[in-house]
Every structure is written in C-alpha cells, then in structure tokens.
PDB file of C-alpha atoms in Angstrom:
ATOM      1  CA  MET A   1      -0.039  -0.163  -0.009  1.00  0.00           C
ATOM      2  CA  ALA A   2       2.603   2.352   1.094  1.00  0.00           C
ATOM      3  CA  GLU A   3       4.714   1.403  -1.744  1.00  0.00           C
ATOM      4  CA  ALA A   4       1.877   1.786  -4.079  1.00  0.00           C
ATOM      5  CA  VAL A   5       1.632   5.534  -3.188  1.00  0.00           C
ATOM      6  CA  LEU A   6       5.573   6.063  -3.599  1.00  0.00           C
ATOM      7  CA  PHE A   7       5.094   4.560  -6.905  1.00  0.00           C
ATOM      8  CA  GLU A   8       2.469   7.098  -7.630  1.00  0.00           C
ATOM      9  CA  LEU A   9       4.553   9.771  -6.125  1.00  0.00           C
ATOM     10  CA  LEU A  10       7.608   8.674  -7.901  1.00  0.00           C
ATOM     11  CA  HIS A  11       6.003   8.546 -11.366  1.00  0.00           C
ATOM     12  CA  LEU A  12       4.431  12.045 -10.826  1.00  0.00           C
ATOM     13  CA  GLU A  13       7.922  13.332 -10.027  1.00  0.00           C
ATOM     14  CA  MET A  14       9.756  11.865 -13.168  1.00  0.00           C
ATOM     15  CA  VAL A  15       6.939  13.188 -15.453  1.00  0.00           C
ATOM     16  CA  ALA A  16       7.517  16.705 -14.042  1.00  0.00           C
ATOM     17  CA  GLN A  17      11.324  16.152 -14.292  1.00  0.00           C
ATOM     18  CA  VAL A  18      11.115  15.143 -17.638  1.00  0.00           C
ATOM     19  CA  TYR A  19       9.108  17.859 -18.995  1.00  0.00           C
ATOM     20  CA  LYS A  20      10.919  20.294 -16.839  1.00  0.00           C
ATOM     21  CA  GLU A  21      14.378  19.447 -18.357  1.00  0.00           C
ATOM     22  CA  ALA A  22      12.642  19.626 -21.882  1.00  0.00           C
ATOM     23  CA  GLU A  23      11.429  22.781 -21.302  1.00  0.00           C
ATOM     24  CA  SER A  24      14.645  24.475 -20.065  1.00  0.00           C
ATOM     25  CA  GLY A  25      16.380  23.183 -23.242  1.00  0.00           C
ATOM     26  CA  ASP A  26      15.050  23.373 -26.632  1.00  0.00           C
ATOM     27  CA  THR A  27      13.745  19.562 -26.525  1.00  0.00           C
ATOM     28  CA  GLU A  28      10.453  18.887 -28.381  1.00  0.00           C
ATOM     29  CA  HIS A  29       7.359  17.358 -26.583  1.00  0.00           C
ATOM     30  CA  GLY A  30       7.646  14.227 -28.465  1.00  0.00           C
ATOM     31  CA  LYS A  31      11.102  13.679 -26.933  1.00  0.00           C
ATOM     32  CA  SER A  32       9.768  13.750 -23.337  1.00  0.00           C
ATOM     33  CA  ILE A  33       7.130  11.364 -24.399  1.00  0.00           C
ATOM     34  CA  SER A  34       9.803   8.978 -25.799  1.00  0.00           C
ATOM     35  CA  THR A  35      12.055   9.351 -22.860  1.00  0.00           C
ATOM     36  CA  LEU A  36       9.399   8.219 -20.439  1.00  0.00           C
ATOM     37  CA  GLU A  37       8.334   5.640 -22.629  1.00  0.00           C
ATOM     38  CA  GLY A  38      12.058   4.469 -22.486  1.00  0.00           C
ATOM     39  CA  MET A  39      12.364   4.387 -19.072  1.00  0.00           C
ATOM     40  CA  GLY A  40       9.172   2.389 -18.722  1.00  0.00           C
ATOM     41  CA  PHE A  41      10.602  -0.252 -21.233  1.00  0.00           C
ATOM     42  CA  ARG A  42      13.584  -0.751 -19.187  1.00  0.00           C
ATOM     43  CA  ALA A  43      11.816  -1.064 -16.059  1.00  0.00           C
ATOM     44  CA  GLY A  44       9.082  -3.258 -17.417  1.00  0.00           C
ATOM     45  CA  GLN A  45      11.830  -5.851 -18.990  1.00  0.00           C
ATOM     46  CA  GLY A  46      13.204  -5.917 -15.263  1.00  0.00           C
ATOM     47  CA  LEU A  47       9.950  -6.369 -13.877  1.00  0.00           C
ATOM     48  CA  ILE A  48       8.359  -9.178 -15.908  1.00  0.00           C
ATOM     49  CA  GLU A  49      11.851 -11.164 -15.288  1.00  0.00           C
ATOM     50  CA  ARG A  50      10.904 -11.168 -11.658  1.00  0.00           C
ATOM     51  CA  PHE A  51       7.369 -11.592 -11.942  1.00  0.00           C
ATOM     52  CA  THR A  52       7.417 -14.700 -14.068  1.00  0.00           C
ATOM     53  CA  LYS A  53      10.162 -16.560 -12.129  1.00  0.00           C
ATOM     54  CA  GLU A  54       7.708 -18.771 -10.767  1.00  0.00           C
ATOM     55  CA  THR A  55       5.449 -18.878 -13.740  1.00  0.00           C
ATOM     56  CA  PRO A  56       5.317 -22.005 -16.063  1.00  0.00           C
ATOM     57  CA  SER A  57       6.160 -21.166 -19.762  1.00  0.00           C
ATOM     58  CA  PHE A  58       3.230 -19.422 -21.814  1.00  0.00           C
ATOM     59  CA  LYS A  59       1.349 -21.461 -24.179  1.00  0.00           C
ATOM     60  CA  ASP A  60       0.628 -18.786 -26.703  1.00  0.00           C
ATOM     61  CA  GLU A  61       0.515 -14.914 -27.157  1.00  0.00           C
ATOM     62  CA  LEU A  62      -3.289 -14.718 -25.728  1.00  0.00           C
ATOM     63  CA  ASP A  63      -1.649 -16.512 -22.569  1.00  0.00           C
ATOM     64  CA  ILE A  64       1.047 -13.715 -22.291  1.00  0.00           C
ATOM     65  CA  MET A  65      -1.794 -11.015 -22.707  1.00  0.00           C
ATOM     66  CA  LYS A  66      -3.721 -12.551 -20.101  1.00  0.00           C
ATOM     67  CA  PHE A  67      -0.687 -12.254 -17.642  1.00  0.00           C
ATOM     68  CA  ILE A  68      -0.226  -8.837 -18.381  1.00  0.00           C
ATOM     69  CA  CYS A  69      -3.822  -8.207 -17.799  1.00  0.00           C
ATOM     70  CA  LYS A  70      -3.829 -10.094 -14.518  1.00  0.00           C
ATOM     71  CA  GLU A  71      -0.367 -10.683 -12.324  1.00  0.00           C
ATOM     72  CA  PHE A  72       1.267  -7.988 -14.226  1.00  0.00           C
ATOM     73  CA  TRP A  73      -1.382  -5.024 -13.780  1.00  0.00           C
ATOM     74  CA  THR A  74      -2.231  -6.237 -10.219  1.00  0.00           C
ATOM     75  CA  ASN A  75       1.482  -6.107  -9.233  1.00  0.00           C
ATOM     76  CA  LEU A  76       1.664  -2.770 -10.655  1.00  0.00           C
ATOM     77  CA  PHE A  77      -1.656  -1.159 -10.076  1.00  0.00           C
ATOM     78  CA  ARG A  78      -3.595  -3.062  -7.574  1.00  0.00           C
ATOM     79  CA  LYS A  79      -6.223  -4.122  -9.852  1.00  0.00           C
ATOM     80  CA  GLN A  80      -6.664  -6.188 -12.894  1.00  0.00           C
ATOM     81  CA  ILE A  81      -7.214  -4.681 -16.510  1.00  0.00           C
ATOM     82  CA  ASP A  82     -11.154  -4.669 -16.733  1.00  0.00           C
ATOM     83  CA  ASN A  83     -11.431  -5.914 -20.197  1.00  0.00           C
ATOM     84  CA  LEU A  84      -9.530  -7.489 -23.051  1.00  0.00           C
ATOM     85  CA  ARG A  85     -10.306  -7.659 -26.546  1.00  0.00           C
ATOM     86  CA  THR A  86      -8.268  -8.916 -29.377  1.00  0.00           C
ATOM     87  CA  ASN A  87      -9.064  -9.393 -33.176  1.00  0.00           C
ATOM     88  CA  HIS A  88      -6.709 -12.650 -32.918  1.00  0.00           C
ATOM     89  CA  GLN A  89      -4.238 -11.123 -35.604  1.00  0.00           C
ATOM     90  CA  GLY A  90      -2.024  -9.657 -33.270  1.00  0.00           C
ATOM     91  CA  THR A  91      -3.809  -6.451 -32.127  1.00  0.00           C
ATOM     92  CA  TYR A  92      -5.306  -6.338 -28.393  1.00  0.00           C
ATOM     93  CA  VAL A  93      -7.259  -3.773 -26.549  1.00  0.00           C
ATOM     94  CA  LEU A  94      -6.694  -3.391 -22.798  1.00  0.00           C
ATOM     95  CA  GLN A  95      -9.030  -1.393 -20.706  1.00  0.00           C
ATOM     96  CA  ASP A  96      -8.536  -0.053 -17.410  1.00  0.00           C
ATOM     97  CA  ASN A  97     -11.617   1.780 -15.962  1.00  0.00           C
ATOM     98  CA  ARG A  98      -9.487   3.234 -13.094  1.00  0.00           C
ATOM     99  CA  PHE A  99      -5.995   3.862 -14.022  1.00  0.00           C
ATOM    100  CA  ARG A 100      -3.927   4.748 -10.959  1.00  0.00           C
ATOM    101  CA  LEU A 101      -1.566   7.071 -12.568  1.00  0.00           C
ATOM    102  CA  LEU A 102      -3.948   9.317 -14.308  1.00  0.00           C
ATOM    103  CA  THR A 103      -5.359  10.428 -10.899  1.00  0.00           C
ATOM    104  CA  PRO A 104      -3.287  13.635 -11.048  1.00  0.00           C
ATOM    105  CA  VAL A 105      -5.316  14.762 -14.419  1.00  0.00           C
ATOM    106  CA  SER A 106      -8.584  13.263 -13.686  1.00  0.00           C
ATOM    107  CA  ASN A 107     -10.422  16.115 -12.409  1.00  0.00           C
ATOM    108  CA  GLY A 108     -11.892  17.639 -15.279  1.00  0.00           C
ATOM    109  CA  LYS A 109     -12.119  17.456 -19.180  1.00  0.00           C
ATOM    110  CA  GLN A 110      -9.846  20.500 -19.320  1.00  0.00           C
ATOM    111  CA  TYR A 111      -6.896  18.195 -18.505  1.00  0.00           C
ATOM    112  CA  LEU A 112      -7.466  15.664 -20.996  1.00  0.00           C
ATOM    113  CA  GLU A 113      -4.488  17.133 -23.265  1.00  0.00           C
ATOM    114  CA  GLU A 114      -2.130  16.439 -20.396  1.00  0.00           C
ATOM    115  CA  ALA A 115      -2.946  12.500 -20.309  1.00  0.00           C
ATOM    116  CA  PRO A 116      -0.424  11.477 -22.660  1.00  0.00           C
ATOM    117  CA  LYS A 117       2.522  12.185 -20.493  1.00  0.00           C
ATOM    118  CA  PHE A 118       1.028  10.166 -17.695  1.00  0.00           C
ATOM    119  CA  LEU A 119       0.624   7.108 -20.346  1.00  0.00           C
ATOM    120  CA  ALA A 120       3.755   6.969 -21.731  1.00  0.00           C
ATOM    121  CA  PHE A 121       5.814   5.434 -19.037  1.00  0.00           C
ATOM    122  CA  THR A 122       3.215   2.612 -18.718  1.00  0.00           C
ATOM    123  CA  CYS A 123       3.141   2.081 -22.389  1.00  0.00           C
ATOM    124  CA  GLY A 124       6.866   1.405 -22.098  1.00  0.00           C
ATOM    125  CA  LEU A 125       6.369  -0.936 -19.190  1.00  0.00           C
ATOM    126  CA  VAL A 126       4.103  -3.125 -21.350  1.00  0.00           C
ATOM    127  CA  ARG A 127       6.394  -2.965 -24.271  1.00  0.00           C
ATOM    128  CA  GLY A 128       9.141  -4.056 -22.256  1.00  0.00           C
ATOM    129  CA  ALA A 129       7.387  -6.721 -20.568  1.00  0.00           C
ATOM    130  CA  LEU A 130       6.576  -8.127 -23.954  1.00  0.00           C
ATOM    131  CA  SER A 131       9.744  -7.821 -25.122  1.00  0.00           C
ATOM    132  CA  ASN A 132      11.399  -9.885 -22.625  1.00  0.00           C
ATOM    133  CA  LEU A 133       8.823 -12.570 -23.543  1.00  0.00           C
ATOM    134  CA  GLY A 134       9.927 -12.313 -27.118  1.00  0.00           C
ATOM    135  CA  ILE A 135       7.500 -10.340 -28.514  1.00  0.00           C
ATOM    136  CA  ASP A 136       8.114  -7.098 -30.443  1.00  0.00           C
ATOM    137  CA  SER A 137       5.375  -4.635 -30.284  1.00  0.00           C
ATOM    138  CA  THR A 138       4.105  -1.377 -30.465  1.00  0.00           C
ATOM    139  CA  VAL A 139       1.820   0.078 -27.332  1.00  0.00           C
ATOM    140  CA  THR A 140      -0.017   3.098 -27.564  1.00  0.00           C
ATOM    141  CA  ALA A 141      -2.676   4.272 -25.279  1.00  0.00           C
ATOM    142  CA  GLU A 142      -5.610   6.639 -25.017  1.00  0.00           C
ATOM    143  CA  VAL A 143      -8.245   7.746 -22.502  1.00  0.00           C
ATOM    144  CA  SER A 144     -11.666   7.920 -23.849  1.00  0.00           C
ATOM    145  CA  VAL A 145     -13.701   9.228 -21.063  1.00  0.00           C
ATOM    146  CA  MET A 146     -12.609  11.481 -18.310  1.00  0.00           C
ATOM    147  CA  PRO A 147     -15.589  12.048 -15.888  1.00  0.00           C
ATOM    148  CA  ALA A 148     -15.227  14.562 -12.942  1.00  0.00           C
ATOM    149  CA  SER A 149     -14.816  11.950 -10.495  1.00  0.00           C
ATOM    150  CA  ASP A 150     -11.158  10.112 -10.023  1.00  0.00           C
ATOM    151  CA  ALA A 151     -12.215   7.437 -12.401  1.00  0.00           C
ATOM    152  CA  SER A 152     -11.352   7.255 -16.188  1.00  0.00           C
ATOM    153  CA  GLN A 153     -11.243   4.800 -18.738  1.00  0.00           C
ATOM    154  CA  THR A 154      -7.956   4.239 -20.529  1.00  0.00           C
ATOM    155  CA  SER A 155      -7.230   1.762 -23.300  1.00  0.00           C
ATOM    156  CA  TRP A 156      -4.008   0.193 -24.106  1.00  0.00           C
ATOM    157  CA  PHE A 157      -3.259  -0.868 -27.757  1.00  0.00           C
ATOM    158  CA  PRO A 158      -0.558  -3.312 -27.758  1.00  0.00           C
ATOM    159  CA  GLN A 159       0.005  -4.288 -31.532  1.00  0.00           C
ATOM    160  CA  LEU A 160       2.533  -7.259 -31.582  1.00  0.00           C
ATOM    161  CA  ASP A 161       4.990  -7.664 -34.409  1.00  0.00           C
ATOM    162  CA  THR A 162       5.691 -11.379 -34.058  1.00  0.00           C
ATOM    163  CA  SER A 163       3.201 -14.343 -33.889  1.00  0.00           C
ATOM    164  CA  PHE A 164       3.695 -17.746 -32.043  1.00  0.00           C
TER     165      PHE A 164
ATOM    166  CA  MET B   1       7.000  -7.240  -2.969  1.00  0.00           C
ATOM    167  CA  ALA B   2       6.414  -6.158  -6.592  1.00  0.00           C
ATOM    168  CA  GLU B   3       5.968  -2.581  -5.928  1.00  0.00           C
ATOM    169  CA  ALA B   4       9.086  -2.511  -3.984  1.00  0.00           C
ATOM    170  CA  VAL B   5      10.981  -4.029  -6.948  1.00  0.00           C
ATOM    171  CA  LEU B   6       9.077  -1.276  -9.029  1.00  0.00           C
ATOM    172  CA  PHE B   7      10.285   1.526  -6.754  1.00  0.00           C
ATOM    173  CA  GLU B   8      14.005   0.193  -6.952  1.00  0.00           C
ATOM    174  CA  LEU B   9      13.813  -0.116 -10.691  1.00  0.00           C
ATOM    175  CA  LEU B  10      11.928   3.407 -10.758  1.00  0.00           C
ATOM    176  CA  HIS B  11      14.477   4.837  -8.746  1.00  0.00           C
ATOM    177  CA  LEU B  12      17.242   3.501 -11.046  1.00  0.00           C
ATOM    178  CA  GLU B  13      15.740   5.016 -13.968  1.00  0.00           C
ATOM    179  CA  MET B  14      15.338   8.375 -12.423  1.00  0.00           C
ATOM    180  CA  VAL B  15      18.873   8.467 -11.388  1.00  0.00           C
ATOM    181  CA  ALA B  16      20.120   7.406 -14.828  1.00  0.00           C
ATOM    182  CA  GLN B  17      17.844   9.942 -16.482  1.00  0.00           C
ATOM    183  CA  VAL B  18      18.855  13.029 -14.444  1.00  0.00           C
ATOM    184  CA  TYR B  19      22.236  12.148 -15.039  1.00  0.00           C
ATOM    185  CA  LYS B  20      21.843  11.706 -18.541  1.00  0.00           C
ATOM    186  CA  GLU B  21      20.198  14.882 -19.000  1.00  0.00           C
ATOM    187  CA  ALA B  22      22.874  16.446 -17.370  1.00  0.00           C
ATOM    188  CA  GLU B  23      25.557  15.031 -19.220  1.00  0.00           C
ATOM    189  CA  SER B  24      23.720  15.965 -22.632  1.00  0.00           C
ATOM    190  CA  GLY B  25      23.721  19.782 -21.377  1.00  0.00           C
ATOM    191  CA  ASP B  26      26.134  21.556 -19.694  1.00  0.00           C
ATOM    192  CA  THR B  27      24.630  21.076 -16.228  1.00  0.00           C
ATOM    193  CA  GLU B  28      27.407  20.231 -13.277  1.00  0.00           C
ATOM    194  CA  HIS B  29      27.124  17.394 -11.012  1.00  0.00           C
ATOM    195  CA  GLY B  30      26.006  19.014  -8.061  1.00  0.00           C
ATOM    196  CA  LYS B  31      22.867  20.174 -10.048  1.00  0.00           C
ATOM    197  CA  SER B  32      21.724  16.252 -10.629  1.00  0.00           C
ATOM    198  CA  ILE B  33      22.264  15.653  -6.977  1.00  0.00           C
ATOM    199  CA  SER B  34      20.026  18.676  -6.053  1.00  0.00           C
ATOM    200  CA  THR B  35      17.457  17.559  -8.509  1.00  0.00           C
ATOM    201  CA  LEU B  36      17.113  14.187  -7.173  1.00  0.00           C
ATOM    202  CA  GLU B  37      17.119  15.395  -3.593  1.00  0.00           C
ATOM    203  CA  GLY B  38      14.252  17.986  -4.440  1.00  0.00           C
ATOM    204  CA  MET B  39      12.264  15.237  -6.000  1.00  0.00           C
ATOM    205  CA  GLY B  40      12.820  13.216  -3.056  1.00  0.00           C
ATOM    206  CA  PHE B  41      11.826  16.101  -0.890  1.00  0.00           C
ATOM    207  CA  ARG B  42       8.647  16.648  -2.674  1.00  0.00           C
ATOM    208  CA  ALA B  43       7.846  12.775  -2.528  1.00  0.00           C
ATOM    209  CA  GLY B  44       8.747  12.522   1.016  1.00  0.00           C
ATOM    210  CA  GLN B  45       6.319  15.484   1.861  1.00  0.00           C
ATOM    211  CA  GLY B  46       3.457  13.622   0.212  1.00  0.00           C
ATOM    212  CA  LEU B  47       4.462  10.184   1.632  1.00  0.00           C
ATOM    213  CA  ILE B  48       4.494  11.475   5.552  1.00  0.00           C
ATOM    214  CA  GLU B  49       1.136  12.942   4.986  1.00  0.00           C
ATOM    215  CA  ARG B  50      -0.182   9.623   4.185  1.00  0.00           C
ATOM    216  CA  PHE B  51       1.934   7.567   6.692  1.00  0.00           C
ATOM    217  CA  THR B  52       0.957   9.595   9.566  1.00  0.00           C
ATOM    218  CA  LYS B  53      -2.931   9.835   8.930  1.00  0.00           C
ATOM    219  CA  GLU B  54      -3.486   7.532  11.691  1.00  0.00           C
ATOM    220  CA  THR B  55      -0.839   8.230  13.953  1.00  0.00           C
ATOM    221  CA  PRO B  56      -1.147  10.100  17.156  1.00  0.00           C
ATOM    222  CA  SER B  57       0.701  13.514  17.282  1.00  0.00           C
ATOM    223  CA  PHE B  58       4.437  13.222  18.308  1.00  0.00           C
ATOM    224  CA  LYS B  59       5.456  14.262  21.718  1.00  0.00           C
ATOM    225  CA  ASP B  60       8.884  15.367  20.534  1.00  0.00           C
ATOM    226  CA  GLU B  61      11.896  15.304  18.294  1.00  0.00           C
ATOM    227  CA  LEU B  62      13.016  12.130  19.270  1.00  0.00           C
ATOM    228  CA  ASP B  63       9.600  10.466  18.768  1.00  0.00           C
ATOM    229  CA  ILE B  64       9.612  11.821  15.276  1.00  0.00           C
ATOM    230  CA  MET B  65      13.017  10.528  14.774  1.00  0.00           C
ATOM    231  CA  LYS B  66      11.916   7.186  15.680  1.00  0.00           C
ATOM    232  CA  PHE B  67       8.731   7.086  13.549  1.00  0.00           C
ATOM    233  CA  ILE B  68      11.345   7.975  10.657  1.00  0.00           C
ATOM    234  CA  CYS B  69      13.528   5.128  11.415  1.00  0.00           C
ATOM    235  CA  LYS B  70      10.595   2.396  11.988  1.00  0.00           C
ATOM    236  CA  GLU B  71       7.465   2.897  10.262  1.00  0.00           C
ATOM    237  CA  PHE B  72       8.676   5.434   7.442  1.00  0.00           C
ATOM    238  CA  TRP B  73      11.400   3.235   6.676  1.00  0.00           C
ATOM    239  CA  THR B  74       9.896  -0.034   6.709  1.00  0.00           C
ATOM    240  CA  ASN B  75       7.172   1.467   4.544  1.00  0.00           C
ATOM    241  CA  LEU B  76       9.729   2.465   2.063  1.00  0.00           C
ATOM    242  CA  PHE B  77      12.729  -0.154   2.219  1.00  0.00           C
ATOM    243  CA  ARG B  78      10.924  -3.320   4.007  1.00  0.00           C
ATOM    244  CA  LYS B  79      13.373  -2.975   6.904  1.00  0.00           C
ATOM    245  CA  GLN B  80      13.958  -0.683   9.848  1.00  0.00           C
ATOM    246  CA  ILE B  81      17.050   1.728  10.608  1.00  0.00           C
ATOM    247  CA  ASP B  82      19.640  -0.646  12.347  1.00  0.00           C
ATOM    248  CA  ASN B  83      21.010   2.028  14.681  1.00  0.00           C
ATOM    249  CA  LEU B  84      19.862   5.373  15.894  1.00  0.00           C
ATOM    250  CA  ARG B  85      22.012   8.061  17.641  1.00  0.00           C
ATOM    251  CA  THR B  86      21.791  11.604  18.589  1.00  0.00           C
ATOM    252  CA  ASN B  87      23.822  14.286  20.712  1.00  0.00           C
ATOM    253  CA  HIS B  88      20.379  15.420  21.892  1.00  0.00           C
ATOM    254  CA  GLN B  89      21.014  18.704  20.345  1.00  0.00           C
ATOM    255  CA  GLY B  90      19.499  18.106  17.001  1.00  0.00           C
ATOM    256  CA  THR B  91      21.880  16.050  15.448  1.00  0.00           C
ATOM    257  CA  TYR B  92      21.138  12.256  14.482  1.00  0.00           C
ATOM    258  CA  VAL B  93      22.716   9.488  13.128  1.00  0.00           C
ATOM    259  CA  LEU B  94      20.495   6.781  11.343  1.00  0.00           C
ATOM    260  CA  GLN B  95      22.383   3.832  10.225  1.00  0.00           C
ATOM    261  CA  ASP B  96      21.049   1.249   7.616  1.00  0.00           C
ATOM    262  CA  ASN B  97      23.275  -1.935   7.184  1.00  0.00           C
ATOM    263  CA  ARG B  98      21.769  -2.697   4.163  1.00  0.00           C
ATOM    264  CA  PHE B  99      20.449   0.145   2.135  1.00  0.00           C
ATOM    265  CA  ARG B 100      18.299  -1.291  -0.695  1.00  0.00           C
ATOM    266  CA  LEU B 101      18.614   1.541  -3.176  1.00  0.00           C
ATOM    267  CA  LEU B 102      22.556   1.136  -3.192  1.00  0.00           C
ATOM    268  CA  THR B 103      22.198  -2.350  -4.651  1.00  0.00           C
ATOM    269  CA  PRO B 104      23.386  -1.266  -8.240  1.00  0.00           C
ATOM    270  CA  VAL B 105      26.578  -0.169  -6.675  1.00  0.00           C
ATOM    271  CA  SER B 106      27.403  -2.535  -4.296  1.00  0.00           C
ATOM    272  CA  ASN B 107      29.348  -5.016  -6.090  1.00  0.00           C
ATOM    273  CA  GLY B 108      32.907  -3.636  -5.083  1.00  0.00           C
ATOM    274  CA  LYS B 109      34.737  -0.603  -3.497  1.00  0.00           C
ATOM    275  CA  GLN B 110      35.502   0.538  -7.101  1.00  0.00           C
ATOM    276  CA  TYR B 111      31.886   2.103  -7.234  1.00  0.00           C
ATOM    277  CA  LEU B 112      32.080   3.842  -3.824  1.00  0.00           C
ATOM    278  CA  GLU B 113      32.042   7.205  -5.917  1.00  0.00           C
ATOM    279  CA  GLU B 114      28.926   6.425  -7.361  1.00  0.00           C
ATOM    280  CA  ALA B 115      26.999   6.019  -4.199  1.00  0.00           C
ATOM    281  CA  PRO B 116      26.207   9.676  -3.901  1.00  0.00           C
ATOM    282  CA  LYS B 117      23.765   9.673  -6.764  1.00  0.00           C
ATOM    283  CA  PHE B 118      22.013   6.983  -5.051  1.00  0.00           C
ATOM    284  CA  LEU B 119      21.724   8.548  -1.569  1.00  0.00           C
ATOM    285  CA  ALA B 120      20.333  12.153  -2.886  1.00  0.00           C
ATOM    286  CA  PHE B 121      16.620  11.065  -3.335  1.00  0.00           C
ATOM    287  CA  THR B 122      16.226   9.382   0.116  1.00  0.00           C
ATOM    288  CA  CYS B 123      18.067  12.565   1.608  1.00  0.00           C
ATOM    289  CA  GLY B 124      15.088  14.426   0.045  1.00  0.00           C
ATOM    290  CA  LEU B 125      12.634  11.784   1.161  1.00  0.00           C
ATOM    291  CA  VAL B 126      13.690  12.497   4.967  1.00  0.00           C
ATOM    292  CA  ARG B 127      14.017  16.113   4.581  1.00  0.00           C
ATOM    293  CA  GLY B 128      10.505  16.106   3.094  1.00  0.00           C
ATOM    294  CA  ALA B 129       9.026  13.951   5.692  1.00  0.00           C
ATOM    295  CA  LEU B 130      10.648  16.189   8.483  1.00  0.00           C
ATOM    296  CA  SER B 131       9.479  19.450   6.942  1.00  0.00           C
ATOM    297  CA  ASN B 132       6.027  18.381   6.642  1.00  0.00           C
ATOM    298  CA  LEU B 133       6.391  17.508  10.495  1.00  0.00           C
ATOM    299  CA  GLY B 134       7.196  21.032  11.100  1.00  0.00           C
ATOM    300  CA  ILE B 135      11.009  20.572  11.227  1.00  0.00           C
ATOM    301  CA  ASP B 136      13.452  22.187   9.107  1.00  0.00           C
ATOM    302  CA  SER B 137      16.467  20.133   8.587  1.00  0.00           C
ATOM    303  CA  THR B 138      19.735  19.546   6.539  1.00  0.00           C
ATOM    304  CA  VAL B 139      20.338  15.753   5.571  1.00  0.00           C
ATOM    305  CA  THR B 140      23.280  14.405   4.613  1.00  0.00           C
ATOM    306  CA  ALA B 141      24.469  10.739   4.123  1.00  0.00           C
ATOM    307  CA  GLU B 142      27.482   8.610   3.253  1.00  0.00           C
ATOM    308  CA  VAL B 143      28.292   4.907   2.684  1.00  0.00           C
ATOM    309  CA  SER B 144      31.090   3.913   5.110  1.00  0.00           C
ATOM    310  CA  VAL B 145      31.755   0.382   4.187  1.00  0.00           C
ATOM    311  CA  MET B 146      30.696  -1.224   0.992  1.00  0.00           C
ATOM    312  CA  PRO B 147      31.401  -4.900   1.177  1.00  0.00           C
ATOM    313  CA  ALA B 148      31.801  -7.334  -1.685  1.00  0.00           C
ATOM    314  CA  SER B 149      28.506  -8.634  -0.950  1.00  0.00           C
ATOM    315  CA  ASP B 150      25.290  -6.651  -1.806  1.00  0.00           C
ATOM    316  CA  ALA B 151      25.118  -5.438   1.892  1.00  0.00           C
ATOM    317  CA  SER B 152      26.366  -1.917   2.746  1.00  0.00           C
ATOM    318  CA  GLN B 153      26.522   0.335   5.622  1.00  0.00           C
ATOM    319  CA  THR B 154      24.823   3.728   5.084  1.00  0.00           C
ATOM    320  CA  SER B 155      24.552   6.446   7.624  1.00  0.00           C
ATOM    321  CA  TRP B 156      22.331   9.146   7.514  1.00  0.00           C
ATOM    322  CA  PHE B 157      22.706  12.432   9.348  1.00  0.00           C
ATOM    323  CA  PRO B 158      19.617  14.599   9.716  1.00  0.00           C
ATOM    324  CA  GLN B 159      20.417  18.113  11.435  1.00  0.00           C
ATOM    325  CA  LEU B 160      17.613  19.573  12.733  1.00  0.00           C
ATOM    326  CA  ASP B 161      17.206  23.503  12.413  1.00  0.00           C
ATOM    327  CA  THR B 162      14.306  23.748  14.725  1.00  0.00           C
ATOM    328  CA  SER B 163      14.057  22.339  18.327  1.00  0.00           C
ATOM    329  CA  PHE B 164      10.609  21.713  20.289  1.00  0.00           C
TER     330      PHE B 164
END
C-alpha cells in the first residue's frame, strides 16, 4: 500500500522532471514522451523477469496477454485490466476503467490533453515486458472518458509484431 | 514485494535519466544531486502525509525520529533503520546496514564514488518528511563500508534546525 503510493509519487516526480528538463532546453514535446516510454521499457523488462520467475511457460500470445492483464497489472496497479479484446491477428485492446497514474489529471476534461504524458511510462512498461517475453510490439494508449470523479477509462493497444 | 521492486527500478531509471540529461547539457554534477534531492523532498512530503494519517501526534523530536526509523523506513525499504544515535542537540545518525537503493553499486569498492547519486533522493525523502512535520533540517548521507556482498552500511545525518 505504502509502496503503491510511493510508486505514484515517484512517477509524478519523474514526469514533472522530464518535462521540466525539456522546457529548460530546446527539447520538443515528443522527446519527453519517448524518454518516459524508454524508462518504462527498461523497468518493464526488469519487472517481468521477476514476476515470471515462478510462472510456467506461456502456451501462446493470448496466454501472455492474459498474464499482463492479471498478474502484471495487479502487481503494478493493485487491480486487473477490466476488459481484454483481440482481433486474433496480433492487435489487443486492454481497458482499465480506473488507471491509478492518471489521478493527477482526472479532475475534469480540461486536463485531457495532459493525459499522454501520464501514459507514456506505462506504454513502455508493457512494451518492455512483452519484449522480454520474446514479443516485439508497439504499445499506444488513449483516454476515452474522463469523468469529473477520479475515475477514467484508459485503453491500451499493444500491436504485436511477432506471432507464435 | 512487486511494488518494492518497482520502486527500485524506478529509482534507478530516475537517477540514470537525471544524469543523462545533465551530461547532454552543460549541467554540473551538483545540480543532478540537487534535482534528485528535490524530487525526494516532494515525494517525502506526500508520503509522510499518508503515513501519519492514523498516527497520534508526536510528543517530541526524538519521537519523530523514531517514527522515521521504524514506520517510515519500513514502508519504503521493508526494513527498519538498524541504529539510531543522537547528541540530543538536534543531530541524529541513522544507520542502515543494508540500504536497498545502493544495490546497483554495491558490487565492489570501485563503485563507491557512484554512491552519492543513489543517496540523494532518499536524503530528500527524509528532509521532506521532517519538513511536513514542522521541522526544517539538513540531511546528508554517507556510505562507510561497501563489502563485496550486496550489503552496505549507510549512515544518514539529519541535522534539525528547529527544536521543540
């Protein structure tokens, strides 16, 4: 619990720091997103290594995605992904109806444009985790609803480059 | 457990990122330390607020330092401070014989010079926590022993500016 709070605070500081650095230099917006994504990627690689230590090997791609939605997500965000869909051709949609790291921006639609910077690190986490399991992917995310409460509906779109 | 690993990985990424930014610009070494310390400070303020929600008020300075050594440290690092000393004039020494965030540099004395960058964030955490409890302080740290194993002896020196 305490450590979850720590993760949220640390993530917030990290986002603020990366953006502050970018503002003080002549770095463009996209660079900050990719910096955060890269940090997430490396952290995701390290995490999945530890999380899967005692997990029997996965039987297919869908099996891996289910692990990401359940164990991986729960370990990081104390809840599962709420909805998983796939076109069975390497594209997945993971929907989280209450994504914790968005809390700082979730008080109103006017902050919706701020959302991408709070999603980039986690896109990287997922891409890094998949990468360590042998799957190259592109992971994007978007926030489709941002109610006045602290809830939000975030969708993650891992597109896998490799099939089994 | 998972979140503790996440904290360690995130901290590592954060240190790497702050130093990378500094290298690409003309920022000096001391600036990176102070950036990390500042991030820790803000995180420490947020953390202590949540950690002390259900704690009765503290009766004195020593009482606060004991809380930092026990509850605060355990929440963050899954272990207590091993030894607390004070001169009863506002100077404290908190000794941790196995500081988790030093693990990346603990494989040999040759990396000892790298230690300060892994201590700065936590110095800030302590200073931020104390600050939110109404105590201005200066917090420094040093590593006195760095054996070949992954253990290390880290001492934290909060010097309090205010007395009760």
